[in-house]
XYZ file of C-alpha atoms in Angstrom:
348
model
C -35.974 2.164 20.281
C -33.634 1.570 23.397
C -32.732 3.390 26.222
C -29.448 4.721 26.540
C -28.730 1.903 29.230
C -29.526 -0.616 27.237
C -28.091 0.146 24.569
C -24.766 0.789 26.376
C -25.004 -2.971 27.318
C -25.751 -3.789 23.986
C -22.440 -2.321 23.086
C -20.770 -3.482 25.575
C -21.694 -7.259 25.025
C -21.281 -7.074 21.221
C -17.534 -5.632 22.036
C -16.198 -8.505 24.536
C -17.898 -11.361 22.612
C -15.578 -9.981 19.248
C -12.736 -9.817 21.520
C -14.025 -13.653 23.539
C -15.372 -15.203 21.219
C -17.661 -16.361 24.085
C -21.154 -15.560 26.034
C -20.876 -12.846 28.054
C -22.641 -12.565 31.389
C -23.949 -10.123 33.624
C -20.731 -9.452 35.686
C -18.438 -9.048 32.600
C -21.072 -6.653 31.472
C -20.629 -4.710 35.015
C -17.230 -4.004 34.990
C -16.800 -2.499 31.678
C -19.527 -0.586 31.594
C -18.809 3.464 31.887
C -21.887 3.721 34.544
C -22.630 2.131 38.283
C -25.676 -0.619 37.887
C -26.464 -3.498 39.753
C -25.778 -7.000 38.040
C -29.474 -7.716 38.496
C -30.275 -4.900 36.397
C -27.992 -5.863 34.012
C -29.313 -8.769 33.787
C -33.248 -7.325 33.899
C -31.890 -5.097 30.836
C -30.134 -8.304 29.081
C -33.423 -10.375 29.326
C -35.205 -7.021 27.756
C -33.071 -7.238 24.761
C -33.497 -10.747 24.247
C -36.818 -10.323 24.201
C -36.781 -7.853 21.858
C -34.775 -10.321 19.659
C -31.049 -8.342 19.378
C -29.331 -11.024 21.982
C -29.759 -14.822 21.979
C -29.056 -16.815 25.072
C -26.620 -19.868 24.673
C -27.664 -23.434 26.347
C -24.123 -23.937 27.909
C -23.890 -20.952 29.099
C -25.940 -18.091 31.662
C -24.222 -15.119 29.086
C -25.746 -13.647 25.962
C -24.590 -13.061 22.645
C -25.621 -11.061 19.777
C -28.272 -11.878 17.115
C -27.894 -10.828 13.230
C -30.558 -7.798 14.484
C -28.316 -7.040 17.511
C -25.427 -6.399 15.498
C -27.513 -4.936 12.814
C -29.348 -2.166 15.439
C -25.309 -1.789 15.909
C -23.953 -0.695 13.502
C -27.016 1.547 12.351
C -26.582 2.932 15.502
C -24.085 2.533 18.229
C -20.424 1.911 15.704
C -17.870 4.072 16.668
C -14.968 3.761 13.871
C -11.720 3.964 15.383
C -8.883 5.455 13.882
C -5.981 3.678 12.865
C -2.582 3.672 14.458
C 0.229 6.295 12.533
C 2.103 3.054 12.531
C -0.752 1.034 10.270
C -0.964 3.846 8.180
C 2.508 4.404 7.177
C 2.955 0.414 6.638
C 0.214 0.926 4.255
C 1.893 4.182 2.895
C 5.132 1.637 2.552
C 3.315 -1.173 1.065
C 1.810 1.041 -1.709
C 4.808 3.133 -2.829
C 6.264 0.447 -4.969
C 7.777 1.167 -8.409
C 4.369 -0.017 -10.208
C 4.096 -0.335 -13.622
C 0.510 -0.962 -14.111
C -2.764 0.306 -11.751
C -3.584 -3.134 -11.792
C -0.484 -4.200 -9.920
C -1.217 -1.468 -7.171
C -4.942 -3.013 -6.919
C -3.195 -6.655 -6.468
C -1.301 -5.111 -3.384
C -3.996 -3.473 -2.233
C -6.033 -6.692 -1.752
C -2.612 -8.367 -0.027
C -2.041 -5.486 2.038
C -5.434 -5.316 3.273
C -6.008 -9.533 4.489
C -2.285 -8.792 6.209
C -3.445 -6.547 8.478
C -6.678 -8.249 9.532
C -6.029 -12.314 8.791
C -9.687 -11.756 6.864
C -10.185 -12.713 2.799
C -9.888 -9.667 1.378
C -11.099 -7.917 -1.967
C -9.685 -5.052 -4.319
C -11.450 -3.572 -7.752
C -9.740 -1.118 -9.831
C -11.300 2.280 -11.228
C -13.901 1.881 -13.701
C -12.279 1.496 -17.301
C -15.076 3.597 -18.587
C -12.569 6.598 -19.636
C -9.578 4.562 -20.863
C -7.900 5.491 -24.329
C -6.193 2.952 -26.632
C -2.864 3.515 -26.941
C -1.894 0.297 -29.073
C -2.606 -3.232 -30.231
C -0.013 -5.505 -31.714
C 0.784 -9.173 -32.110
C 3.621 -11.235 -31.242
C 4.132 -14.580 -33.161
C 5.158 -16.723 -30.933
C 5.378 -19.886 -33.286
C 4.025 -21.060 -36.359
C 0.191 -20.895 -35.251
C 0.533 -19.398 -31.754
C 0.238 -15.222 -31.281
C -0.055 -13.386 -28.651
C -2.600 -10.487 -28.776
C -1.653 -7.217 -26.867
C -3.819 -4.242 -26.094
C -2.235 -0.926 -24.287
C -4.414 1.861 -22.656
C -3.382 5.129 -21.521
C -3.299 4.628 -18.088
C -0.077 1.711 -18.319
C -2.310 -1.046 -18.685
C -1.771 -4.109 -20.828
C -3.928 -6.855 -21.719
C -2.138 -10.012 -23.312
C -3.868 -13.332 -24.470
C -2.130 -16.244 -25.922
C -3.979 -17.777 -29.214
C -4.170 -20.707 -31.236
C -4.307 -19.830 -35.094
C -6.283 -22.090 -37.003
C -3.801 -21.692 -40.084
C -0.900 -20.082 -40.180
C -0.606 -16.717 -41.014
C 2.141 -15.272 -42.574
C 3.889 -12.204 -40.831
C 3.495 -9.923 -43.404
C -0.534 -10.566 -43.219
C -0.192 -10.178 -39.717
C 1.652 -6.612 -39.321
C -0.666 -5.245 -42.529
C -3.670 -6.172 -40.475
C -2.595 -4.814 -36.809
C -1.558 -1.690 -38.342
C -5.163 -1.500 -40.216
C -6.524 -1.714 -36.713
C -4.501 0.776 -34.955
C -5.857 3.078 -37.511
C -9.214 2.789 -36.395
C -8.701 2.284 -33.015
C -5.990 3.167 -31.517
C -7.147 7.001 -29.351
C -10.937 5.707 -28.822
C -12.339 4.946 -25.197
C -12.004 0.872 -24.662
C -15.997 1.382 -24.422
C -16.127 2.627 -27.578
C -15.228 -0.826 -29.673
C -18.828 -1.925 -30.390
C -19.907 -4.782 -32.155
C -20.662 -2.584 -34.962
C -17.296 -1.017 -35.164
C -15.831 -4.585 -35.051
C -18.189 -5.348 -38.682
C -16.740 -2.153 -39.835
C -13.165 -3.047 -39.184
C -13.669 -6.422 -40.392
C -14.752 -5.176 -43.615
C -11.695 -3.090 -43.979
C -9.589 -6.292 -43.240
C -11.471 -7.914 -46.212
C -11.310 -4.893 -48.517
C -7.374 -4.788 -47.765
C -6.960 -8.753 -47.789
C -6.050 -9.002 -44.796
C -6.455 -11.873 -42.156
C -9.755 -11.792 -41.036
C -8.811 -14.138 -38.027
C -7.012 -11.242 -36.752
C -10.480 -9.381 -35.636
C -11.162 -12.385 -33.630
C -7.877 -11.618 -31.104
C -9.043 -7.901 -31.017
C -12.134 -8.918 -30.264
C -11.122 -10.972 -27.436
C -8.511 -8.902 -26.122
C -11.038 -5.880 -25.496
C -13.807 -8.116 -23.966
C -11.179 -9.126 -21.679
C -9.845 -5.609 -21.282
C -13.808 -4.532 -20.378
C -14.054 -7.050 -17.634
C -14.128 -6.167 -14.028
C -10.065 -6.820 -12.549
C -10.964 -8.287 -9.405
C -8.312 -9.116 -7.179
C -8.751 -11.676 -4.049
C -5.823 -12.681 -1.334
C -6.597 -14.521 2.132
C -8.210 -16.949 0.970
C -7.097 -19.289 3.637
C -8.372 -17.433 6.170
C -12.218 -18.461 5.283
C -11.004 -21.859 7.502
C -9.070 -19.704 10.134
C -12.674 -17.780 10.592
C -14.994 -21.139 10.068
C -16.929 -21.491 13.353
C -16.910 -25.316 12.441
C -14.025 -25.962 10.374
C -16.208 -27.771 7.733
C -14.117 -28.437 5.497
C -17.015 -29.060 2.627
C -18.165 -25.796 3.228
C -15.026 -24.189 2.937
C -13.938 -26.038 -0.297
C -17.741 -24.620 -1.367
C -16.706 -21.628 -0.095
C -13.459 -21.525 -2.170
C -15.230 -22.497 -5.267
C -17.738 -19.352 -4.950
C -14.766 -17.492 -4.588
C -13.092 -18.560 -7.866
C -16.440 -17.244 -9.339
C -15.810 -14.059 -10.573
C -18.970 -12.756 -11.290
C -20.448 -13.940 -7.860
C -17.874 -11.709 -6.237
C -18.256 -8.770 -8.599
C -22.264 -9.004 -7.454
C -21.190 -9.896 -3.847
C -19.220 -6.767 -3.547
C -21.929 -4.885 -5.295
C -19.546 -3.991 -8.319
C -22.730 -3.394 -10.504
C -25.018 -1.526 -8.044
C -26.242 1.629 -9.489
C -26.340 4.270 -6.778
C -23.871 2.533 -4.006
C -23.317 5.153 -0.924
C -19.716 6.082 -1.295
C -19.274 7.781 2.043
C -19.841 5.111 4.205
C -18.162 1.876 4.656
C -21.266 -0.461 4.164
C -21.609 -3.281 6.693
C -23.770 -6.417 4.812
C -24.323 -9.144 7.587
C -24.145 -13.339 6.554
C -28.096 -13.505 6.417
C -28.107 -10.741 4.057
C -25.536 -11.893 1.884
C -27.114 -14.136 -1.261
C -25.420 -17.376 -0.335
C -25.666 -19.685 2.643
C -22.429 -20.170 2.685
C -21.780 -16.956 3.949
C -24.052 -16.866 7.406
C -21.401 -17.011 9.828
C -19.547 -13.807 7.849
C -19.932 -10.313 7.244
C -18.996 -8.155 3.832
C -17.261 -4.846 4.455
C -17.688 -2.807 1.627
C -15.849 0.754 0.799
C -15.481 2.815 -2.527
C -13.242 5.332 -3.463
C -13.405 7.689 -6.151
C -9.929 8.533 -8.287
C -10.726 11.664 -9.786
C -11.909 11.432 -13.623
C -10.525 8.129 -13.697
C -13.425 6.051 -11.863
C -14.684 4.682 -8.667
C -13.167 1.660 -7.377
C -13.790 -0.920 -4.670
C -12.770 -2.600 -1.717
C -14.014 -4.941 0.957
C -12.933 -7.502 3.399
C -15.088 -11.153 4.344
C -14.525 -11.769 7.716
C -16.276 -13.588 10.888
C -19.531 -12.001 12.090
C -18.336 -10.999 15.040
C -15.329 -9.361 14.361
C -14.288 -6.190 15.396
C -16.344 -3.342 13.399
C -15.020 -0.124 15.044
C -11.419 -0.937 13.960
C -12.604 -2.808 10.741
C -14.765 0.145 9.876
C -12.274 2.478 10.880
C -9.086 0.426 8.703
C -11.363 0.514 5.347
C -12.224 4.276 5.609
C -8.113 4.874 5.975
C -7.112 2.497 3.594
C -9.502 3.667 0.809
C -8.036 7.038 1.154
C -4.752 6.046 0.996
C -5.141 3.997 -2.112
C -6.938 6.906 -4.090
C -3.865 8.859 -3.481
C -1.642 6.590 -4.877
C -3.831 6.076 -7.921
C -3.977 9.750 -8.381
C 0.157 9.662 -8.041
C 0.479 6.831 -10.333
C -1.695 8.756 -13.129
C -0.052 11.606 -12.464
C 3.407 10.344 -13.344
C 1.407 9.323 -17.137
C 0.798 12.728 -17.887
């Protein structure tokens, strides 16, 4: 453990090099901090904490700066999240009281609003889609061998793919079908559309000759329904952030990015027993690629009511600021459960 002193420098130095961007020194360390000591002592106390491993000393330069177990010992301990200016909030407030017509649109803001106020890449997951009702599927010819498939849940959502018939289908065939599979489908959980209640339908189809290609759309439609929306904006801030402006690691970076599975499991979409309370701080070395070192993944969920937990999180430089970072994500998470709730509430 450190002493108080110390860990007041600690502080200190992690705090002016977010702000810097530079080492700081012994002097700099002085002036800001709350209590009268020497700059030899300060520098006695600096060399203590190198040596225990939390601050690394540059070669062009007499300052310090943190390590990845400097910031780490941190934010475990030392964080203070600052509250947000009334201003912030109410542009957020602004931002998110659009005339939405889907949760999935207010999710897309959320992810623009959120790398506007900080310049970092930024991240947004709806609610889970574990509780979500069928309200409809229908198909739209849109020429002789082209539909599109449509799926409607109870909370405003729609789900639309385009297909490519591989004969055409008359639209007679087409409406006797659909309505077949409203019958059996339409007031069941998304969830709930199994493999073996896709055999059952199909048999039906069959049974009722109707198009059996028709399953295939359905089929499609609700394993894209099922899959995690995951919304990303600020993506060119990963160069604005680059220590080295690389521009092979950021075009790597970009590609990981497009990857939406890695950033479902980046984000920790899929962890089992994620803390909810806190806004979890996952440093570059502990993130699962490389690529990610020199950054750090804020991560915060929010719970709307029976209608799920969702996610966000912001990808930003290592040392950026974590009090007002920490402090932004707590606010903001609040704020977009509310509007959720509003949103649902205006369904019922």
């Amino acid at each position: 453990m450190l002493t108080k002193r110390q860990e007041l420098i600690l502080k200190m130095i992690i705090q002016d090099f977010a702000q810097t961007n530079e080492p700081v020194g012994s002097k700099t360390v002085m002036t800001q901090l709350p209590i009268k000591v020497s700059s030899a002592t300060i520098r006695n106390e600096m060399a203590v904490l190198e040596e225990k491993g939390l601050l690394e000393k540059t070669h062009s330069s007499s300052g310090r700066i943190p390590s990845s177990d400097g910031y780490r010992y941190y934010l475990d301990n030392l964080v203070d999240p600052v509250q947000i200016p009334t201003k912030v909030y109410d542009k957020i407030g602004l931002h998110l009281d659009q005339p939405f017509s889907q949760v999935n649109q207010i999710v897309q803001e959320a992810a623009k609003i959120l790398s506007d106020l900080t310049n970092y890449t930024a991240f947004a997951a709806g609610p889970e889609t574990d509780g979500r009702l069928i309200t409809g599927f229908r198909i739209v010819t849109l020429s002789a061998r082209q539909v599109m498939a449509i799926l409607v849940t109870d909370d405003g959502n729609v789900k639309n793919q385009i297909y490519s018939l591989p004969t055409k289908i008359s639209g007679q065939e087409i409406e006797e079908a659909v309505s077949l599979i409203n019958k059996q489908v339409v007031g069941k959980p998304v969830t709930a559309i199994n493999q073996a209640m896709m055999q059952e339908i199909g048999q039906h189809l069959l049974l009722r000759g109707s198009s059996p290609e028709v399953l295939k759309l359905l089929e499609d439609v609700i394993k894209d329904s099922l899959s995690e929306e995951l919304y990303v904006d600020g993506q060119i801030n990963l160069f604005n952030n680059s220590e080295n402006k690389d521009v092979r690691q950021i075009k790597s970076l970009y590609e990981l990015l497009d990857k939406n599975d890695e950033i479902c499991r980046l984000i920790g979409l899929s962890s089992q027993s994620p803390d909810s309370h806190r806004v979890q701080v996952t440093l570059g070395s502990d993130l699962p690629s490389s690529l990610l070192d020199n950054y750090s993944l804020l991560t915060a969920h929010y719970t709307v009511g029976k209608y799920g937990r969702g996610t966000i999180a912001l990808l930003g430089p290592t040392n950026m600021p974590y009090s007002q970072m920490i402090g932004l994500l707590d606010s903001f998470r609040t704020e977009l459960a509310q509007k959720l709730l509003d949103y649902y509430g205006r369904l019922n």
